XYZ file of N, CA and C in Angstrom:
513
model
N 0.846 -1.180 0.000
C 0.000 0.000 0.000
C 0.888 1.239 0.000
N 0.497 2.230 -0.762
C 1.302 3.450 -0.802
C 0.706 4.497 0.125
N 1.571 5.376 0.561
C 1.187 6.431 1.495
C 1.662 7.777 0.958
N 1.032 8.834 1.425
C 1.467 10.184 1.093
C 2.134 10.757 2.331
N 3.335 11.292 2.129
C 4.076 11.890 3.243
C 4.512 13.296 2.860
N 4.765 14.093 3.893
C 5.284 15.433 3.669
C 6.773 15.446 3.967
N 7.506 16.077 3.074
C 8.953 16.207 3.243
C 9.266 17.695 3.338
N 10.098 18.058 4.286
C 10.560 19.438 4.401
C 11.841 19.542 3.579
N 11.869 20.510 2.654
C 13.024 20.665 1.771
C 13.272 22.150 1.502
N 14.452 22.455 1.011
C 14.753 23.828 0.604
C 14.413 23.962 -0.877
N 13.797 25.085 -1.221
C 13.401 25.350 -2.596
C 13.446 26.848 -2.865
N 13.467 27.222 -4.134
C 13.373 28.632 -4.505
C 11.942 29.067 -4.228
N 11.776 30.040 -3.344
C 10.438 30.504 -2.959
C 10.106 31.887 -3.526
N 11.115 32.618 -3.966
C 10.912 33.927 -4.590
C 12.075 34.200 -5.526
N 11.798 34.963 -6.580
C 12.825 35.176 -7.599
C 12.621 36.534 -8.254
N 13.722 37.156 -8.660
C 13.647 38.419 -9.382
C 14.968 38.724 -10.057
N 14.912 39.535 -11.109
C 16.146 39.980 -11.755
C 15.972 41.421 -12.186
N 17.101 42.096 -12.320
C 17.034 43.524 -12.637
C 18.278 43.941 -13.402
N 18.061 44.806 -14.377
C 19.173 45.444 -15.073
C 19.475 46.726 -14.309
N 20.686 46.819 -13.801
C 21.091 47.968 -12.991
C 21.762 49.023 -13.877
N 21.415 50.277 -13.627
C 22.037 51.406 -14.316
C 22.656 52.305 -13.261
N 23.917 52.629 -13.464
C 24.641 53.491 -12.521
C 25.293 54.617 -13.303
N 25.121 55.833 -12.822
C 25.819 57.000 -13.365
C 26.920 57.362 -12.381
N 28.098 57.664 -12.915
C 29.221 57.992 -12.043
C 30.083 59.060 -12.712
N 30.614 59.944 -11.891
C 31.505 60.996 -12.376
C 32.895 60.788 -11.805
N 33.900 60.978 -12.642
C 35.297 60.883 -12.220
C 35.949 62.248 -12.421
N 36.601 62.712 -11.362
C 37.276 64.007 -11.396
C 38.785 63.771 -11.438
N 39.461 64.561 -12.245
C 40.906 64.448 -12.361
C 41.521 65.840 -12.416
N 42.765 65.933 -11.977
C 43.467 67.231 -12.035
C 43.966 67.510 -13.441
N 44.196 66.437 -14.221
C 44.596 66.626 -15.619
C 43.363 67.063 -16.418
N 43.573 67.631 -17.543
C 42.471 68.038 -18.405
C 42.295 66.969 -19.485
N 41.332 66.066 -19.297
C 41.169 64.994 -20.289
C 40.710 65.543 -21.639
N 41.332 65.014 -22.696
C 41.001 65.457 -24.050
C 40.070 64.454 -24.745
N 40.391 63.158 -24.613
C 39.527 62.126 -25.174
C 39.656 60.852 -24.342
N 38.624 60.031 -24.392
C 38.616 58.763 -23.652
C 39.050 57.667 -24.609
N 40.063 56.914 -24.188
C 40.621 55.878 -25.047
C 40.124 54.476 -24.670
N 39.681 54.302 -23.428
C 39.172 52.993 -23.010
C 38.600 53.040 -21.613
N 37.639 52.130 -21.355
C 36.994 52.043 -20.033
C 36.884 50.571 -19.650
N 37.268 50.241 -18.426
C 37.164 48.878 -17.929
C 36.565 48.882 -16.536
N 35.784 47.850 -16.269
C 35.241 47.626 -14.929
C 35.838 46.301 -14.463
N 36.527 46.319 -13.322
C 37.137 45.099 -12.793
C 36.821 44.975 -11.298
N 37.116 43.810 -10.765
C 36.988 43.529 -9.328
C 35.584 43.810 -8.790
N 34.572 43.350 -9.509
C 33.192 43.553 -9.065
C 32.853 42.531 -7.985
N 32.433 43.020 -6.831
C 32.023 42.175 -5.706
C 30.739 42.742 -5.135
N 29.857 41.840 -4.649
C 28.603 42.309 -4.062
C 28.101 41.296 -3.051
N 27.210 41.785 -2.186
C 26.529 40.942 -1.209
C 25.038 41.200 -1.338
N 24.250 40.153 -1.089
C 22.801 40.263 -1.183
C 22.180 39.928 0.166
N 21.137 40.659 0.529
C 20.417 40.387 1.775
C 18.930 40.646 1.552
N 18.105 39.952 2.329
C 16.641 40.052 2.177
C 16.116 41.221 2.998
N 15.192 41.963 2.406
C 14.546 43.077 3.081
C 13.092 43.086 2.634
N 12.242 42.341 3.333
C 10.817 42.213 3.029
C 10.618 41.669 1.616
N 10.064 42.461 0.688
C 9.760 41.979 -0.661
C 10.844 42.318 -1.675
N 11.988 42.762 -1.191
C 13.107 43.084 -2.074
C 14.376 42.418 -1.558
N 15.342 42.287 -2.460
C 16.681 41.834 -2.099
C 17.599 43.035 -2.280
N 18.308 43.396 -1.215
C 19.251 44.510 -1.262
C 20.587 44.011 -1.792
N 21.138 44.740 -2.750
C 22.443 44.421 -3.315
C 23.381 45.566 -2.960
N 24.439 45.255 -2.222
C 25.483 46.228 -1.898
C 26.773 45.740 -2.534
N 27.377 46.584 -3.373
C 28.556 46.127 -4.087
C 29.573 47.215 -4.335
N 30.705 46.765 -4.847
C 31.788 47.666 -5.244
C 32.420 47.131 -6.527
N 32.995 48.033 -7.282
C 33.816 47.650 -8.434
C 34.823 48.753 -8.679
N 35.831 48.436 -9.466
C 36.876 49.402 -9.781
C 36.715 49.846 -11.232
N 36.693 51.163 -11.431
C 36.616 51.743 -12.768
C 38.020 52.159 -13.184
N 38.412 51.766 -14.386
C 39.692 52.178 -14.967
C 39.404 52.911 -16.269
N 39.819 54.169 -16.339
C 39.606 54.987 -17.533
C 40.968 55.360 -18.104
N 41.178 54.985 -19.352
C 42.387 55.372 -20.072
C 42.005 56.577 -20.929
N 42.697 57.674 -20.722
C 42.332 58.898 -21.428
C 43.582 59.633 -21.893
N 43.380 60.515 -22.865
C 44.501 61.317 -23.372
C 44.387 62.737 -22.818
N 45.516 63.402 -22.761
C 45.572 64.801 -22.310
C 46.418 65.585 -23.307
N 46.466 66.854 -23.094
C 47.299 67.759 -23.898
C 47.106 67.510 -25.396
N 45.835 67.564 -25.810
C 45.442 67.406 -27.212
C 45.992 66.125 -27.837
N 45.770 65.019 -27.149
C 46.138 63.670 -27.602
C 47.646 63.435 -27.718
N 48.435 64.122 -26.892
C 49.883 63.903 -26.953
C 50.382 63.057 -25.794
N 49.610 62.940 -24.723
C 49.975 62.128 -23.565
C 48.755 61.332 -23.116
N 49.013 60.232 -22.397
C 47.899 59.426 -21.871
C 48.091 59.176 -20.390
N 46.988 58.819 -19.748
C 47.015 58.490 -18.326
C 45.857 57.533 -18.046
N 45.938 56.850 -16.909
C 44.876 55.949 -16.483
C 44.366 56.433 -15.133
N 43.061 56.575 -15.028
C 42.420 56.994 -13.787
C 41.701 55.785 -13.204
N 41.997 55.478 -11.941
C 41.370 54.343 -11.250
C 40.568 54.868 -10.069
N 39.365 54.302 -9.919
C 38.539 54.716 -8.796
C 37.611 53.571 -8.397
N 37.476 53.357 -7.082
C 36.523 52.367 -6.572
C 35.152 53.023 -6.434
N 34.129 52.284 -6.851
C 32.757 52.786 -6.814
C 31.925 51.841 -5.953
N 31.177 52.431 -5.019
C 30.236 51.653 -4.196
C 28.830 51.939 -4.689
N 27.969 50.920 -4.573
C 26.581 51.127 -4.968
C 25.647 50.316 -4.077
N 24.382 50.737 -4.062
C 23.305 50.018 -3.360
C 22.101 50.001 -4.290
N 21.592 48.813 -4.580
C 20.418 48.667 -5.449
C 19.477 47.642 -4.838
N 18.210 47.724 -5.218
C 17.185 46.785 -4.756
C 16.644 45.994 -5.938
N 16.345 44.726 -5.696
C 15.700 43.878 -6.697
C 14.381 43.396 -6.102
N 13.273 43.712 -6.759
C 11.974 43.199 -6.318
C 11.907 41.714 -6.663
N 11.414 40.930 -5.704
C 11.290 39.498 -5.943
C 9.817 39.103 -5.928
N 9.478 38.170 -6.785
C 8.110 37.674 -6.880
C 8.042 36.318 -6.184
N 7.020 36.170 -5.337
C 6.832 34.920 -4.604
C 6.453 33.808 -5.565
N 7.126 32.670 -5.424
C 6.803 31.482 -6.204
C 6.040 30.495 -5.330
N 6.459 30.397 -4.073
C 5.831 29.498 -3.103
C 5.238 30.360 -1.994
N 3.951 30.186 -1.725
C 3.300 30.987 -0.684
C 3.532 30.432 0.712
N 3.556 29.120 0.847
C 3.645 28.486 2.155
C 5.069 27.995 2.395
N 5.845 28.804 3.075
C 7.193 28.391 3.449
C 7.562 29.028 4.780
N 8.599 28.464 5.399
C 9.033 28.947 6.714
C 9.890 30.186 6.526
N 9.371 31.331 6.900
C 9.998 32.614 6.591
C 11.335 32.843 7.299
N 11.567 32.201 8.410
C 12.829 32.414 9.130
C 13.966 31.571 8.571
N 13.734 30.867 7.474
C 14.752 29.978 6.929
C 15.354 30.508 5.629
N 15.203 31.798 5.360
C 15.627 32.368 4.085
C 17.138 32.350 3.892
N 17.537 31.962 2.696
C 18.891 32.138 2.200
C 18.756 32.917 0.897
N 19.742 33.732 0.581
C 19.688 34.532 -0.636
C 20.820 34.091 -1.553
N 20.464 33.798 -2.791
C 21.447 33.520 -3.834
C 21.335 34.620 -4.873
N 22.440 35.224 -5.215
C 22.444 36.256 -6.257
C 23.614 35.984 -7.180
N 23.351 36.113 -8.480
C 24.434 35.897 -9.437
C 24.330 36.908 -10.566
N 25.467 37.174 -11.158
C 25.569 38.126 -12.256
C 25.119 37.452 -13.545
N 24.150 38.050 -14.223
C 23.751 37.573 -15.543
C 24.511 38.324 -16.639
N 24.800 39.602 -16.386
C 25.581 40.413 -17.312
C 26.554 41.248 -16.486
N 27.830 41.090 -16.733
C 28.852 41.802 -15.965
C 28.802 43.302 -16.252
N 29.265 44.114 -15.287
C 29.228 45.569 -15.482
C 30.045 46.007 -16.698
N 29.426 46.851 -17.498
C 30.102 47.428 -18.655
C 29.757 48.911 -18.724
N 30.633 49.658 -19.343
C 30.399 51.080 -19.552
C 29.624 51.225 -20.858
N 28.433 51.800 -20.785
C 27.614 51.982 -21.984
C 27.810 53.355 -22.612
N 28.273 54.317 -21.808
C 28.532 55.648 -22.347
C 29.598 56.322 -21.491
N 30.531 56.997 -22.157
C 31.572 57.766 -21.465
C 31.772 59.074 -22.233
N 31.723 60.178 -21.503
C 31.915 61.476 -22.152
C 32.604 62.433 -21.185
N 33.240 63.435 -21.754
C 33.942 64.453 -20.976
C 33.136 65.744 -21.060
N 32.788 66.285 -19.887
C 32.077 67.558 -19.811
C 32.791 68.410 -18.759
N 33.372 69.522 -19.201
C 34.079 70.447 -18.299
C 35.135 69.731 -17.461
N 35.978 68.954 -18.087
C 37.080 68.218 -17.445
C 36.611 67.156 -16.443
N 35.346 66.792 -16.476
C 34.812 65.722 -15.634
C 34.382 64.587 -16.558
N 34.775 63.353 -16.212
C 34.414 62.187 -17.019
C 33.106 61.621 -16.473
N 32.079 61.590 -17.305
C 30.762 61.069 -16.945
C 30.606 59.662 -17.530
N 30.255 58.712 -16.669
C 30.092 57.324 -17.107
C 28.671 56.850 -16.862
N 28.177 56.029 -17.762
C 26.927 55.298 -17.595
C 27.303 53.815 -17.633
N 26.929 53.090 -16.573
C 27.269 51.670 -16.472
C 25.996 50.842 -16.417
N 26.136 49.580 -16.830
C 24.983 48.689 -16.835
C 25.434 47.268 -16.504
N 24.611 46.565 -15.717
C 24.820 45.141 -15.446
C 23.505 44.541 -14.993
N 23.437 43.204 -14.960
C 22.194 42.525 -14.608
C 22.464 41.468 -13.543
N 21.580 41.419 -12.536
C 21.717 40.468 -11.430
C 20.408 39.698 -11.255
N 20.533 38.398 -11.001
C 19.407 37.533 -10.672
C 19.472 37.237 -9.184
N 18.334 37.394 -8.486
C 18.278 37.112 -7.048
C 17.221 36.038 -6.797
N 17.579 35.058 -5.979
C 16.654 33.991 -5.611
C 16.624 33.870 -4.095
N 15.419 33.750 -3.556
C 15.240 33.523 -2.129
C 14.981 32.030 -1.954
N 15.810 31.388 -1.141
C 15.688 29.961 -0.863
C 15.096 29.821 0.535
N 14.040 29.026 0.650
C 13.404 28.833 1.946
C 12.968 27.397 2.132
N 12.699 27.031 3.379
C 12.222 25.682 3.661
C 10.722 25.624 3.407
N 10.304 24.596 2.692
C 8.900 24.393 2.385
C 8.587 22.904 2.469
N 7.327 22.581 2.405
C 6.912 21.181 2.467
C 6.419 20.751 1.099
N 6.665 19.481 0.781
C 6.106 18.900 -0.425
C 5.584 17.512 -0.106
N 4.582 17.098 -0.835
C 4.001 15.786 -0.591
C 4.516 14.808 -1.635
N 4.871 13.614 -1.168
C 5.355 12.557 -2.049
C 4.604 11.269 -1.747
N 4.500 10.443 -2.761
C 3.905 9.132 -2.583
C 5.017 8.154 -2.252
N 4.826 7.377 -1.202
C 5.828 6.422 -0.740
C 5.270 5.017 -0.939
N 6.064 4.157 -1.567
C 5.687 2.762 -1.743
C 6.467 1.956 -0.725
N 5.771 1.200 0.081
C 6.429 0.375 1.091
C 7.137 -0.790 0.417
N 8.265 -1.179 0.938
C 9.077 -2.241 0.351
C 8.339 -3.582 0.360
N 7.554 -3.859 1.414
C 6.867 -5.152 1.471
C 5.765 -5.257 0.433
N 5.279 -4.132 -0.083
C 4.255 -4.166 -1.129
C 4.836 -4.527 -2.490
N 6.120 -4.318 -2.669
C 6.772 -4.600 -3.933
C 7.364 -5.999 -3.886
N 6.860 -6.893 -4.712
C 7.304 -8.288 -4.711
C 8.335 -8.500 -5.794
N 9.202 -9.496 -5.593
C 10.246 -9.796 -6.569
C 9.670 -10.168 -7.921
N 8.547 -10.890 -7.961
C 7.969 -11.283 -9.251
C 7.441 -10.064 -10.016
N 7.078 -8.981 -9.287
C 6.658 -7.769 -9.974
C 7.824 -7.145 -10.732
N 8.997 -7.205 -10.150
C 10.198 -6.670 -10.801
C 10.562 -7.526 -11.997
N 10.457 -8.867 -11.882
C 10.773 -9.760 -12.985
C 9.832 -9.526 -14.164
N 8.583 -9.194 -13.893
C 7.606 -8.962 -14.950
C 7.915 -7.693 -15.747
N 8.650 -6.757 -15.172
C 8.986 -5.525 -15.881
C 9.814 -5.806 -17.125
N 10.735 -6.751 -17.037
C 11.595 -7.088 -18.161
C 10.781 -7.686 -19.305
N 9.769 -8.455 -19.003
C 8.941 -9.095 -20.008
C 8.091 -8.058 -20.751
N 7.666 -7.025 -20.079
C 6.780 -6.034 -20.665
C 7.480 -5.105 -21.652
N 8.786 -4.999 -21.627
C 9.514 -4.080 -22.493
C 9.727 -4.721 -23.851
N 9.289 -4.057 -24.917
C 9.499 -4.524 -26.277
C 10.754 -3.848 -26.800
N 11.849 -4.581 -26.869
C 13.123 -4.004 -27.277
C 13.181 -3.718 -28.767
N 12.302 -4.300 -29.540
C 12.277 -4.105 -30.988
C 11.177 -3.145 -31.399
N 10.825 -2.213 -30.521
C 9.710 -1.318 -30.837
C 9.975 -0.429 -32.037
N 11.222 -0.116 -32.327
C 11.547 0.726 -33.476
C 11.406 -0.082 -34.770
N 11.778 -1.357 -34.739
C 11.735 -2.202 -35.925
C 10.311 -2.593 -36.283
N 9.402 -2.628 -35.294
C 8.007 -3.021 -35.538
C 7.267 -1.891 -36.253
N 6.814 -2.153 -37.443
C 6.009 -1.168 -38.167
C 4.937 -1.845 -38.941
């Protein structure tokens, strides 16, 4: 005889993703003439749950290669940038133990500079990246359990007889 039992397990109970946009200004004592390259490196972040949103606190390093003195010299400007963003999460499972939350967050698109321009000797950057956030919580699920004494050896032997190995050849 089979029975239905409840199992407590961890599952994704809420999920959300967001494309983040960050504007940042870099100030330099040199007078930048043109931007030759932009890189974002060393991106790190932490995620934490805050009611119906996941808070993302992170940092990354911006490296700007630029020319000065009417394109006759170059320099690299490095600056660490901190940010705080929220991701709204949608509930997938309604019935779960709320004190058991774990947060998983991963980068879907790494930070990139989408626009860089010089205005009055200040370098203005527009950055973009995408993060997926998942809330993991304990929930219950029901499973059907077959008792070992209900399953007889002859039932297993009959399984081999029922399989037609030439089913593709039969037409």
